Every structure is written in C-alpha cells, then in structure tokens.
Amino acid sequence: MTDQSSNQMWGGRFAAGPDAIMEAINASIGYDQRMAAQDIAGSRAHAAMLAATGVITDNDAEAIREGLLTVLSEIETGTFQFSTALEDIHMNVEARLKEIIGEPAGRLHTGRSRNDQVATDFKLWVRDQLDAAEAGMLALIKALLAQADAGADWVMPGFTHLQVAQPVTWGHHMMAYVEMFGRDLSRVRDARARMNESPLGAAALAGTSFPIDRDMTAEALGFDRPAANSLDAVSDRDFALEFLSTASICAMHLSRFAEELVIWSTAQFRFVTLSDRFSTGSSIMPQKKNPDAAELIRAKVGRIFGANTALMMVMKGLPLAYSKDMQEDKEQVFDAADNWMLALAAMEGMVKDMTANKDSLAAAAGSGFSTATDLADWMVRVLKVPFRDAHHVTGTLVAMAESRGCDLPDLSLEDMQGVHAGITDDIFTVLTVENSVGSRMSYGGTAPAQVRQQVARWTEILGA
C-alpha cells in the first residue's frame, strides 16, 4: 500500500520523505570535493594567522596543521569518507579534523564563515584553472608557430563567405589563429590579475571582531591583497563569470579552427591530413577517416557557452550578500573548465601532428580567379585607372574566362586588350599566385617575408 505521507510525485526516490529531499537539494559535496586541496590550504593559512595574532594558541595551530595534512592525505589516497549529511567539502573536512584532533578543531573556524571560506576556495580553484589554461594556450600557440614557420611560403586559397577570394600563404593562415589565441592568452592573464584578491576574513558579510591579519592570509595563499569590502568579498562571483567568459571566447576560436580542420580534411579539399591519433574510422565504410577530435571540440563549445549563461542567470537577481543560489556556481565552472582544458589539449595535439598537403593547397590557390584583385590593382598602379573602372574591367575579363572554362592567366593578351587597350604583357607577372602573395608586403600581410616577421615577433614574445 502506498505511503500517503510521502509526495507521490517523488515516488520511491526519497523514501525518507522531506528530510531526504532537503539533504539532496542542499548538499554540494558530490561536486565541491574537487576543492579539497584549496579548502585545506585556506584553512592552514587561516590557522597559522590565528596563532600569529594570538587568537588561538600555537599548540592548537600545530594540531590543526597536522590534522589537516592527515585529512588531505586521506582525500588524496581515496580513503576519506565523504558524507552528504555534512553538506559540503568545508564541513566534511572540519568534521574529520575533529575526529582526528578533538577540541582544537572547533577553534579553526574562529574569525571566518563558510561564506568567505567558499569564496576563497573557489577563487583558488579558478586561479589554478587559469594557470592551466595559460599553459595550454602557450603550447597551442607554439604548435601553430611551428606550422606557420614551415609553411610561410606555401600558397593556398584565402576565403570570404567560404568562396575563393585571394591567394594567401599557409603560414599566414596559421598566424591568424596565433593572433586569436594570443588575445585569449591576454584575457586569461588579465582575469587572473583582476581576481587575485583574498576574500578570507570577510567572514559572513561584515568582517569580524577578532584581531585577524588579512594581509597575512592573503600573502600565504598567493593573493596580491585582501578584498577591500567584506560584503562584496562574499557575494562576488565575477571571477567565475570572467573565467567562463574568457573560456567562451577561446572556445569559440577553437571551434572555428575545428570547423576548418573538418572541412580541410575532406576528400574534396585534401588541404590537411590529420594523424591517426586524432581521427577514427567508420564501422561500415573502411575508406573513411573521420576528424572526430575536431568535431568534438566544435560540440563541446556549447557546454562552455551554456555554463556562462547559466551562472549569469544564477547571479542576476541576487541581493547582497550571500544567497544559497550561489551554491549553483561550481558545477557549471567545473564542467566548463574540464571541457576547455580538454579542447585546448586536443587542438594542440592535432596541430602538432597534422600535415599540410602543399600540392593540394597550391592547386586550389589559383582556382576561382583568385588573382582577379591583382589584375585590378595592376591597372590602378601601372595604368593609373581609377579603381572602380579597373574593377569593372576585371569583372568583364573574369566573365570571359568563366565562359571559356579557363582561368585569368589563360586569356591571351589580345583578349585582355579587347576589354582595355592599355593592358600590356606585364600583366601576366601579377597573375601567378606566388607573385600575388609575394606582393602583399603591407604590415600583417600574407607575403612570406611578413609571415616570417610575425613568427619571429611571437617567438620573441613567448621566449620560445
């Protein structure tokens, strides 16, 4: 017979009724145990400060320090028993500390609250992830630089609207992504510098009456300074939002590159060959080699974007200071961080291993009338024809070549002079893709000399 005292909408999932439901919705230990190392580091710094300021005795501080090291060892070796009844990592650690050292454990929480404790732990964890992201980006940028240097003078088609536009070099295309990820790198460094203020000691929201030394704990934990307002310190999640925003922009760049790799590796393009390490076969079609790593990077971006939006929604309506809503900040960030780090590593691996197919790139570089702009530029430069007139002449010649099923260099001088009498034999010197890319010597242009200049600049910046 059904127990009418329990809500049948929950069925048998919560056999103990409302108390079990509250425990399930309130507990965060299932995911915030990832912050165990940061929680223990913060507690060790806090205990040392309490002893230095005379709030607790040196003996108690030493017992706390040793006990926390024991707890950390248990967590790292997998012998620690986490309890959902204790809600979160902070209470789980403190309860176990009391089992190990007894009464002194109760003095650890003097002068702080779970509000500033969780803000500190979370900041430390996000800071570690920013450091990991920086390392991942540096590795990816160096892999791109190696590709750019090797193919600084390899011609390929440049596209707008995914239509052949003008010839460029492989190195130039690789350096475009160096610039993108370089901006991502600067955002990571900016975010890290901006978030590096310690919330510890802000307590619940108003600070504390104990004579604590917030500068001491800030320095011990590698922060630049203590956060200057206790209300803001416990309610701030800008650092997590900025992490997700930075991750989202970088993920967008990763996805754009992944999309190009998917296209370039097709039989229709054959611009690149991805290594077997980052490809898979088909279960039914033996000829296929699928760019799965690139496709998964492209897909994982949605999770990172989603995390950014989700945390914005959590924070948008919260009055100061702390609200329990903010417990929903971590799962989003943890998932986004995991997928960001994985995508960076996978992209670096693909770039290091991939082979650019020089012959296929060159064959495609001259297709689609890619040197038409060079023809128009030549008329402006040599014949002093206004660009709009030169554009019209060039368009007429392109239409002529298209109707004959040939490319611009295949038209005869007589054909060209039939459209504009001033055209001379010299025009054929600018219609090769090699001459086209070689002429683009403006700063940041596709000329091989410019590409090598940018590779050298970035190599110096990175100290690579």
Short mmCIF file of C-alpha atoms in Angstrom, two decimals:
data_model
loop_
_atom_site.label_atom_id
_atom_site.label_comp_id
_atom_site.label_asym_id
_atom_site.label_seq_id
_atom_site.Cartn_x
_atom_site.Cartn_y
_atom_site.Cartn_z
CA MET A 1 0.00 0.00 0.00
CA THR A 2 1.30 3.45 -0.93
CA ASP A 3 2.55 5.63 1.92
CA GLN A 4 0.22 8.63 1.67
CA SER A 5 2.55 10.69 3.88
CA SER A 6 5.11 10.96 1.09
CA ASN A 7 4.62 13.03 -2.05
CA GLN A 8 3.84 10.54 -4.82
CA MET A 9 5.44 12.84 -7.40
CA TRP A 10 8.77 11.88 -5.86
CA GLY A 11 7.86 8.22 -5.87
CA GLY A 12 10.35 5.89 -4.24
CA ARG A 13 13.36 8.09 -4.87
CA PHE A 14 13.09 9.82 -1.47
CA ALA A 15 11.94 7.08 0.85
CA ALA A 16 12.66 9.15 3.95
CA GLY A 17 10.40 11.99 2.84
CA PRO A 18 11.09 15.73 3.05
CA ASP A 19 14.25 15.42 5.17
CA ALA A 20 15.95 13.35 2.47
CA ILE A 21 14.78 15.79 -0.18
CA MET A 22 16.25 18.74 1.73
CA GLU A 23 19.52 16.89 2.19
CA ALA A 24 19.69 16.11 -1.51
CA ILE A 25 18.99 19.67 -2.66
CA ASN A 26 21.21 21.23 -0.01
CA ALA A 27 24.30 19.02 -0.37
CA SER A 28 27.13 20.03 -2.66
CA ILE A 29 29.75 17.52 -1.54
CA GLY A 30 29.14 15.44 -4.66
CA TYR A 31 30.99 18.05 -6.70
CA ASP A 32 32.68 20.57 -4.42
CA GLN A 33 35.01 17.89 -3.05
CA ARG A 34 37.12 18.90 -6.06
CA MET A 35 38.13 21.92 -3.99
CA ALA A 36 39.54 19.83 -1.13
CA ALA A 37 43.15 20.89 -1.68
CA GLN A 38 42.16 24.56 -1.85
CA ASP A 39 39.96 24.25 1.23
CA ILE A 40 42.75 22.73 3.27
CA ALA A 41 45.28 25.29 2.02
CA GLY A 42 42.93 28.09 3.08
CA SER A 43 42.36 26.52 6.49
CA ARG A 44 46.08 26.05 7.08
CA ALA A 45 46.74 29.70 6.25
CA HIS A 46 43.86 30.80 8.48
CA ALA A 47 45.05 28.68 11.42
CA ALA A 48 48.62 29.99 11.13
CA MET A 49 47.30 33.56 11.11
CA LEU A 50 45.07 32.94 14.14
CA ALA A 51 48.11 31.72 16.06
CA ALA A 52 50.28 34.63 14.90
CA THR A 53 47.66 37.14 16.09
CA GLY A 54 47.13 35.35 19.42
CA VAL A 55 43.55 34.32 18.69
CA ILE A 56 44.43 30.64 19.19
CA THR A 57 47.46 29.01 20.80
CA ASP A 58 50.48 27.74 18.91
CA ASN A 59 49.73 24.23 20.18
CA ASP A 60 46.21 24.34 18.77
CA ALA A 61 47.52 25.72 15.48
CA GLU A 62 50.08 22.92 15.24
CA ALA A 63 47.44 20.29 15.96
CA ILE A 64 45.19 21.80 13.29
CA ARG A 65 48.05 21.90 10.79
CA GLU A 66 48.98 18.26 11.33
CA GLY A 67 45.35 17.18 11.34
CA LEU A 68 44.66 18.96 8.07
CA LEU A 69 47.64 17.28 6.46
CA THR A 70 46.23 13.93 7.57
CA VAL A 71 42.84 14.81 6.07
CA LEU A 72 44.49 15.86 2.81
CA SER A 73 46.42 12.59 2.67
CA GLU A 74 43.22 10.61 3.20
CA ILE A 75 41.48 12.50 0.40
CA GLU A 76 44.39 12.08 -1.99
CA THR A 77 44.67 8.35 -1.31
CA GLY A 78 40.92 7.80 -1.63
CA THR A 79 40.31 6.62 1.94
CA PHE A 80 38.32 9.69 3.04
CA GLN A 81 34.61 9.02 3.58
CA PHE A 82 32.53 11.91 2.22
CA SER A 83 29.08 12.46 3.74
CA THR A 84 26.14 14.20 2.10
CA ALA A 85 24.72 14.83 5.57
CA LEU A 86 27.64 17.21 6.12
CA GLU A 87 26.61 19.15 3.00
CA ASP A 88 29.92 20.37 1.57
CA ILE A 89 33.67 19.99 1.50
CA HIS A 90 34.15 22.51 4.30
CA MET A 91 32.00 20.67 6.85
CA ASN A 92 33.34 17.28 5.75
CA VAL A 93 36.92 18.40 6.35
CA GLU A 94 36.11 20.07 9.65
CA ALA A 95 34.19 17.04 10.95
CA ARG A 96 37.03 14.67 10.09
CA LEU A 97 39.54 17.09 11.63
CA LYS A 98 37.58 16.95 14.89
CA GLU A 99 37.68 13.14 14.82
CA ILE A 100 41.47 13.29 14.45
CA ILE A 101 42.49 16.09 16.84
CA GLY A 102 39.45 16.69 19.02
CA GLU A 103 38.66 20.06 20.63
CA PRO A 104 41.24 22.24 18.79
CA ALA A 105 39.36 21.58 15.54
CA GLY A 106 36.49 23.70 16.84
CA ARG A 107 38.77 26.74 17.04
CA LEU A 108 39.70 26.67 13.34
CA HIS A 109 36.53 28.46 12.28
CA THR A 110 37.18 31.46 14.54
CA GLY A 111 37.05 34.73 12.60
CA ARG A 112 35.67 33.27 9.40
CA SER A 113 32.42 31.92 7.91
CA ARG A 114 31.61 29.37 5.28
CA ASN A 115 30.74 32.40 3.13
CA ASP A 116 34.30 33.74 2.93
CA GLN A 117 35.70 30.21 3.11
CA VAL A 118 33.89 29.01 -0.02
CA ALA A 119 34.68 32.23 -1.88
CA THR A 120 38.35 31.73 -1.05
CA ASP A 121 38.36 28.06 -2.03
CA PHE A 122 36.58 28.75 -5.28
CA LYS A 123 38.92 31.61 -6.18
CA LEU A 124 41.94 29.42 -5.53
CA TRP A 125 40.47 26.67 -7.71
CA VAL A 126 39.61 29.04 -10.57
CA ARG A 127 43.06 30.61 -10.32
CA ASP A 128 44.63 27.17 -10.75
CA GLN A 129 42.46 26.61 -13.84
CA LEU A 130 43.53 29.93 -15.34
CA ASP A 131 47.14 28.86 -14.87
CA ALA A 132 46.36 25.57 -16.60
CA ALA A 133 44.60 27.40 -19.44
CA GLU A 134 47.61 29.67 -19.89
CA ALA A 135 49.90 26.66 -20.18
CA GLY A 136 47.54 25.04 -22.70
CA MET A 137 47.35 28.17 -24.83
CA LEU A 138 51.11 28.63 -24.84
CA ALA A 139 51.56 25.06 -26.07
CA LEU A 140 48.93 25.56 -28.79
CA ILE A 141 50.42 28.86 -29.94
CA LYS A 142 53.88 27.28 -30.19
CA ALA A 143 52.46 24.43 -32.29
CA LEU A 144 50.83 26.98 -34.61
CA LEU A 145 54.10 28.92 -34.88
CA ALA A 146 55.89 25.75 -35.98
CA GLN A 147 53.27 25.18 -38.70
CA ALA A 148 53.49 28.83 -39.81
CA ASP A 149 57.26 28.79 -39.98
CA ALA A 150 57.33 25.56 -42.00
CA GLY A 151 54.73 26.82 -44.50
CA ALA A 152 55.50 30.54 -44.63
CA ASP A 153 55.67 30.47 -48.43
CA TRP A 154 53.16 27.70 -49.23
CA VAL A 155 50.34 29.19 -51.26
CA MET A 156 46.70 28.37 -50.57
CA PRO A 157 43.35 29.98 -51.29
CA GLY A 158 42.05 32.61 -48.92
CA PHE A 159 38.29 32.68 -48.49
CA THR A 160 35.49 35.08 -47.77
CA HIS A 161 31.96 33.64 -47.50
CA LEU A 162 33.80 30.30 -47.96
CA GLN A 163 34.33 31.36 -51.57
CA VAL A 164 37.83 31.70 -53.03
CA ALA A 165 38.87 35.32 -52.61
CA GLN A 166 42.64 35.89 -52.88
CA PRO A 167 45.64 33.62 -52.51
CA VAL A 168 47.35 33.63 -49.12
CA THR A 169 50.03 31.51 -47.51
CA TRP A 170 49.62 28.59 -45.16
CA GLY A 171 51.82 30.40 -42.67
CA HIS A 172 49.61 33.47 -42.82
CA HIS A 173 46.51 31.39 -42.08
CA MET A 174 48.20 29.73 -39.11
CA MET A 175 49.31 33.11 -37.78
CA ALA A 176 45.71 34.32 -37.83
CA TYR A 177 44.99 31.74 -35.14
CA VAL A 178 48.13 32.73 -33.25
CA GLU A 179 46.67 36.23 -33.01
CA MET A 180 43.30 34.87 -31.84
CA PHE A 181 44.76 32.64 -29.16
CA GLY A 182 47.20 35.40 -28.25
CA ARG A 183 44.24 37.59 -27.34
CA ASP A 184 42.78 34.70 -25.35
CA LEU A 185 46.09 34.40 -23.53
CA SER A 186 46.00 38.09 -22.62
CA ARG A 187 42.42 37.72 -21.34
CA VAL A 188 43.46 34.81 -19.13
CA ARG A 189 46.32 36.84 -17.69
CA ASP A 190 44.11 39.89 -17.18
CA ALA A 191 41.42 37.81 -15.47
CA ARG A 192 43.95 36.21 -13.16
CA ALA A 193 45.39 39.57 -12.12
CA ARG A 194 41.95 41.06 -11.53
CA MET A 195 40.62 38.19 -9.41
CA ASN A 196 43.69 37.84 -7.21
CA GLU A 197 42.23 39.40 -4.03
CA SER A 198 41.57 37.31 -0.95
CA PRO A 199 38.03 37.04 0.47
CA LEU A 200 39.31 35.23 3.58
CA GLY A 201 38.49 37.15 6.76
CA ALA A 202 35.41 38.84 5.32
CA ALA A 203 33.51 36.28 7.46
CA ALA A 204 29.75 36.03 6.91
CA LEU A 205 29.38 39.52 5.39
CA ALA A 206 30.54 42.18 7.86
CA GLY A 207 34.09 41.18 8.79
CA THR A 208 34.99 40.04 12.29
CA SER A 209 35.74 41.49 15.70
CA PHE A 210 38.75 39.20 16.16
CA PRO A 211 42.15 40.85 15.56
CA ILE A 212 42.89 38.90 12.41
CA ASP A 213 45.59 39.76 9.87
CA ARG A 214 44.05 39.52 6.40
CA ASP A 215 47.27 40.60 4.71
CA MET A 216 49.00 37.59 6.24
CA THR A 217 46.49 35.07 4.89
CA ALA A 218 46.36 36.81 1.52
CA GLU A 219 50.13 36.55 1.16
CA ALA A 220 50.20 32.94 2.35
CA LEU A 221 47.69 31.96 -0.33
CA GLY A 222 49.42 33.88 -3.13
CA PHE A 223 46.87 36.69 -3.36
CA ASP A 224 48.03 40.22 -4.12
CA ARG A 225 45.92 41.77 -1.37
CA PRO A 226 42.77 41.21 0.73
CA ALA A 227 39.43 42.13 -0.85
CA ALA A 228 38.57 45.64 0.37
CA ASN A 229 34.86 45.21 1.13
CA SER A 230 33.50 42.31 3.13
CA LEU A 231 30.03 42.46 1.56
CA ASP A 232 31.48 42.31 -1.92
CA ALA A 233 34.05 39.68 -0.98
CA VAL A 234 31.48 37.03 -0.03
CA SER A 235 28.96 37.84 -2.76
CA ASP A 236 31.37 38.31 -5.67
CA ARG A 237 31.42 35.67 -8.39
CA ASP A 238 32.79 37.96 -11.09
CA PHE A 239 35.96 35.89 -11.11
CA ALA A 240 33.97 32.78 -12.07
CA LEU A 241 31.97 34.70 -14.66
CA GLU A 242 35.12 36.18 -16.16
CA PHE A 243 36.66 32.72 -16.25
CA LEU A 244 33.63 31.43 -18.15
CA SER A 245 33.55 34.46 -20.44
CA THR A 246 37.23 34.06 -21.25
CA ALA A 247 36.73 30.34 -21.77
CA SER A 248 33.77 31.02 -24.07
CA ILE A 249 35.69 33.37 -26.36
CA CYS A 250 38.63 30.96 -26.53
CA ALA A 251 36.26 28.04 -27.14
CA MET A 252 34.68 29.97 -30.00
CA HIS A 253 38.14 30.33 -31.57
CA LEU A 254 38.82 26.63 -31.03
CA SER A 255 35.51 25.80 -32.69
CA ARG A 256 36.23 27.98 -35.73
CA PHE A 257 39.57 26.27 -36.20
CA ALA A 258 37.98 22.85 -35.64
CA GLU A 259 35.43 23.65 -38.35
CA GLU A 260 38.20 24.49 -40.79
CA LEU A 261 40.04 21.28 -39.96
CA VAL A 262 36.86 19.30 -40.59
CA ILE A 263 36.44 20.96 -43.99
CA TRP A 264 40.13 20.84 -44.93
CA SER A 265 40.44 17.13 -44.16
CA THR A 266 37.62 16.13 -46.55
CA ALA A 267 38.35 14.35 -49.82
CA GLN A 268 37.01 17.41 -51.62
CA PHE A 269 39.64 19.71 -50.10
CA ARG A 270 42.57 17.50 -49.01
CA PHE A 271 44.28 20.55 -47.51
CA VAL A 272 45.39 18.69 -44.39
CA THR A 273 45.89 15.15 -43.20
CA LEU A 274 45.11 14.63 -39.53
CA SER A 275 47.06 11.98 -37.67
CA ASP A 276 45.51 8.67 -36.71
CA ARG A 277 45.79 9.72 -33.06
CA PHE A 278 43.06 12.30 -33.58
CA SER A 279 40.89 10.50 -36.12
CA THR A 280 38.64 7.45 -36.15
CA GLY A 281 37.39 5.04 -38.76
CA SER A 282 33.89 4.09 -39.78
CA SER A 283 32.18 0.95 -38.51
CA ILE A 284 30.87 0.22 -42.01
CA MET A 285 32.90 2.24 -44.55
CA PRO A 286 36.55 1.15 -44.48
CA GLN A 287 37.81 4.05 -46.61
CA LYS A 288 36.75 6.71 -44.11
CA LYS A 289 38.96 8.64 -41.70
CA ASN A 290 36.82 10.87 -39.54
CA PRO A 291 38.08 14.07 -37.82
CA ASP A 292 36.32 13.17 -34.59
CA ALA A 293 38.58 15.18 -32.27
CA ALA A 294 37.87 18.35 -34.24
CA GLU A 295 34.14 17.62 -34.30
CA LEU A 296 34.06 17.01 -30.54
CA ILE A 297 35.88 20.27 -29.89
CA ARG A 298 33.27 22.00 -32.03
CA ALA A 299 30.49 20.39 -29.97
CA LYS A 300 31.97 20.94 -26.50
CA VAL A 301 31.83 24.68 -27.03
CA GLY A 302 28.10 24.53 -26.35
CA ARG A 303 28.71 23.27 -22.82
CA ILE A 304 31.08 26.15 -22.12
CA PHE A 305 28.69 28.74 -23.55
CA GLY A 306 25.88 27.15 -21.56
CA ALA A 307 27.83 27.35 -18.32
CA ASN A 308 28.47 31.04 -18.88
CA THR A 309 24.79 31.75 -19.45
CA ALA A 310 23.70 29.56 -16.54
CA LEU A 311 25.89 31.33 -13.99
CA MET A 312 24.76 34.71 -15.29
CA MET A 313 21.20 33.60 -14.61
CA VAL A 314 22.10 32.45 -11.10
CA MET A 315 23.69 35.77 -10.20
CA LYS A 316 21.49 38.29 -11.97
CA GLY A 317 18.82 38.69 -9.27
CA LEU A 318 20.74 38.21 -6.03
CA PRO A 319 20.75 40.96 -3.41
CA LEU A 320 23.86 41.35 -1.24
CA ALA A 321 25.39 39.44 0.31
CA TYR A 322 25.41 35.61 0.17
CA SER A 323 22.44 33.55 -1.01
CA LYS A 324 22.22 29.78 -1.26
CA ASP A 325 21.66 30.20 -5.01
CA MET A 326 25.40 30.73 -5.23
CA GLN A 327 25.97 27.08 -4.43
CA GLU A 328 24.97 26.53 -8.06
CA ASP A 329 28.10 28.32 -9.28
CA LYS A 330 30.55 25.43 -9.14
CA GLU A 331 29.17 22.60 -11.24
CA GLN A 332 28.95 24.91 -14.23
CA VAL A 333 32.52 26.14 -13.82
CA PHE A 334 33.91 22.67 -13.13
CA ASP A 335 32.32 21.26 -16.29
CA ALA A 336 33.39 24.21 -18.43
CA ALA A 337 36.96 24.01 -17.13
CA ASP A 338 37.19 20.28 -17.85
CA ASN A 339 35.98 20.74 -21.40
CA TRP A 340 38.11 23.83 -22.06
CA MET A 341 41.31 22.12 -20.91
CA LEU A 342 40.46 19.03 -22.94
CA ALA A 343 39.71 21.07 -26.07
CA LEU A 344 42.97 23.02 -25.76
CA ALA A 345 45.00 19.84 -25.36
CA ALA A 346 43.24 18.12 -28.26
CA MET A 347 43.71 21.09 -30.58
CA GLU A 348 47.39 21.36 -29.69
CA GLY A 349 47.80 17.66 -30.44
CA MET A 350 46.05 17.95 -33.79
CA VAL A 351 48.09 20.98 -34.85
CA LYS A 352 51.38 19.33 -33.88
CA ASP A 353 50.53 16.13 -35.73
CA MET A 354 48.70 17.41 -38.81
CA THR A 355 50.33 17.54 -42.23
CA ALA A 356 49.51 20.36 -44.62
CA ASN A 357 49.25 18.99 -48.14
CA LYS A 358 51.36 21.54 -50.01
CA ASP A 359 50.44 20.37 -53.51
CA SER A 360 46.69 20.39 -52.82
CA LEU A 361 46.94 23.84 -51.26
CA ALA A 362 48.84 25.18 -54.27
CA ALA A 363 46.45 23.62 -56.79
CA ALA A 364 43.49 25.23 -55.03
CA ALA A 365 45.24 28.60 -54.60
CA GLY A 366 44.88 29.53 -58.28
CA SER A 367 41.27 28.44 -58.64
CA GLY A 368 38.23 30.67 -58.59
CA PHE A 369 40.00 33.61 -60.27
CA SER A 370 41.88 34.26 -57.05
CA THR A 371 44.26 36.78 -58.66
CA ALA A 372 41.50 39.00 -60.05
CA THR A 373 42.22 41.67 -57.45
CA ASP A 374 45.86 41.65 -58.52
CA LEU A 375 44.78 42.42 -62.09
CA ALA A 376 42.68 45.35 -60.90
CA ASP A 377 45.49 46.60 -58.63
CA TRP A 378 47.94 46.41 -61.55
CA MET A 379 45.69 48.60 -63.71
CA VAL A 380 45.45 51.17 -60.92
CA ARG A 381 49.17 51.12 -60.22
CA VAL A 382 50.53 50.96 -63.78
CA LEU A 383 47.80 52.43 -65.99
CA LYS A 384 46.53 54.94 -63.39
CA VAL A 385 42.99 53.72 -63.97
CA PRO A 386 40.51 54.59 -61.17
CA PHE A 387 39.91 51.51 -59.04
CA ARG A 388 36.19 51.34 -59.81
CA ASP A 389 36.93 51.33 -63.54
CA ALA A 390 39.65 48.71 -63.05
CA HIS A 391 37.17 46.64 -61.03
CA HIS A 392 34.69 46.75 -63.93
CA VAL A 393 37.34 45.74 -66.48
CA THR A 394 38.48 42.87 -64.29
CA GLY A 395 34.91 41.67 -63.82
CA THR A 396 34.44 41.63 -67.57
CA LEU A 397 37.62 39.56 -68.02
CA VAL A 398 36.55 37.14 -65.27
CA ALA A 399 33.22 36.64 -67.03
CA MET A 400 35.08 36.00 -70.29
CA ALA A 401 37.37 33.42 -68.69
CA GLU A 402 34.45 31.76 -66.93
CA SER A 403 32.53 31.44 -70.20
CA ARG A 404 35.56 29.76 -71.80
CA GLY A 405 36.17 27.45 -68.87
CA CYS A 406 39.66 28.82 -68.19
CA ASP A 407 41.38 31.00 -65.61
CA LEU A 408 42.59 34.59 -65.98
CA PRO A 409 46.24 33.73 -66.84
CA ASP A 410 44.92 31.55 -69.69
CA LEU A 411 43.40 34.53 -71.52
CA SER A 412 45.54 35.96 -74.30
CA LEU A 413 46.90 39.50 -74.35
CA GLU A 414 44.60 40.21 -77.29
CA ASP A 415 41.61 39.06 -75.26
CA MET A 416 42.54 41.43 -72.48
CA GLN A 417 43.29 44.35 -74.77
CA GLY A 418 39.87 43.84 -76.34
CA VAL A 419 38.44 44.90 -72.99
CA HIS A 420 41.04 47.56 -72.19
CA ALA A 421 43.60 48.61 -74.80
CA GLY A 422 46.17 49.76 -72.29
CA ILE A 423 46.86 46.30 -70.85
CA THR A 424 50.38 45.04 -71.68
CA ASP A 425 52.35 41.79 -71.34
CA ASP A 426 53.43 42.94 -67.91
CA ILE A 427 50.00 41.93 -66.60
CA PHE A 428 50.99 38.26 -66.63
CA THR A 429 53.67 38.88 -63.99
CA VAL A 430 50.99 39.58 -61.37
CA LEU A 431 48.57 36.79 -62.25
CA THR A 432 50.52 33.95 -60.64
CA VAL A 433 49.59 33.11 -57.07
CA GLU A 434 53.25 33.20 -55.99
CA ASN A 435 53.64 36.78 -57.24
CA SER A 436 50.29 37.69 -55.73
CA VAL A 437 51.18 36.60 -52.21
CA GLY A 438 54.73 37.94 -52.54
CA SER A 439 53.40 41.40 -53.33
CA ARG A 440 51.29 41.64 -50.14
CA MET A 441 54.09 43.27 -48.16
CA SER A 442 51.96 45.61 -46.06
CA TYR A 443 52.40 45.05 -42.33
CA GLY A 444 50.43 41.96 -41.35
CA GLY A 445 50.07 40.90 -44.99
CA THR A 446 50.37 37.41 -46.41
CA ALA A 447 53.78 37.82 -48.08
CA PRO A 448 56.20 35.12 -46.85
CA ALA A 449 58.57 37.80 -45.56
CA GLN A 450 55.76 39.31 -43.47
CA VAL A 451 54.74 35.89 -42.15
CA ARG A 452 58.30 35.15 -41.04
CA GLN A 453 58.47 38.56 -39.40
CA GLN A 454 55.34 37.77 -37.36
CA VAL A 455 56.62 34.31 -36.45
CA ALA A 456 59.83 35.93 -35.16
CA ARG A 457 57.85 38.54 -33.23
CA TRP A 458 55.70 35.95 -31.48
CA THR A 459 58.69 33.69 -30.82
CA GLU A 460 60.35 36.61 -29.06
CA ILE A 461 57.17 37.45 -27.12
CA LEU A 462 56.86 33.89 -25.85
CA GLY A 463 60.57 33.34 -25.38
CA ALA A 464 60.10 30.19 -27.44
#
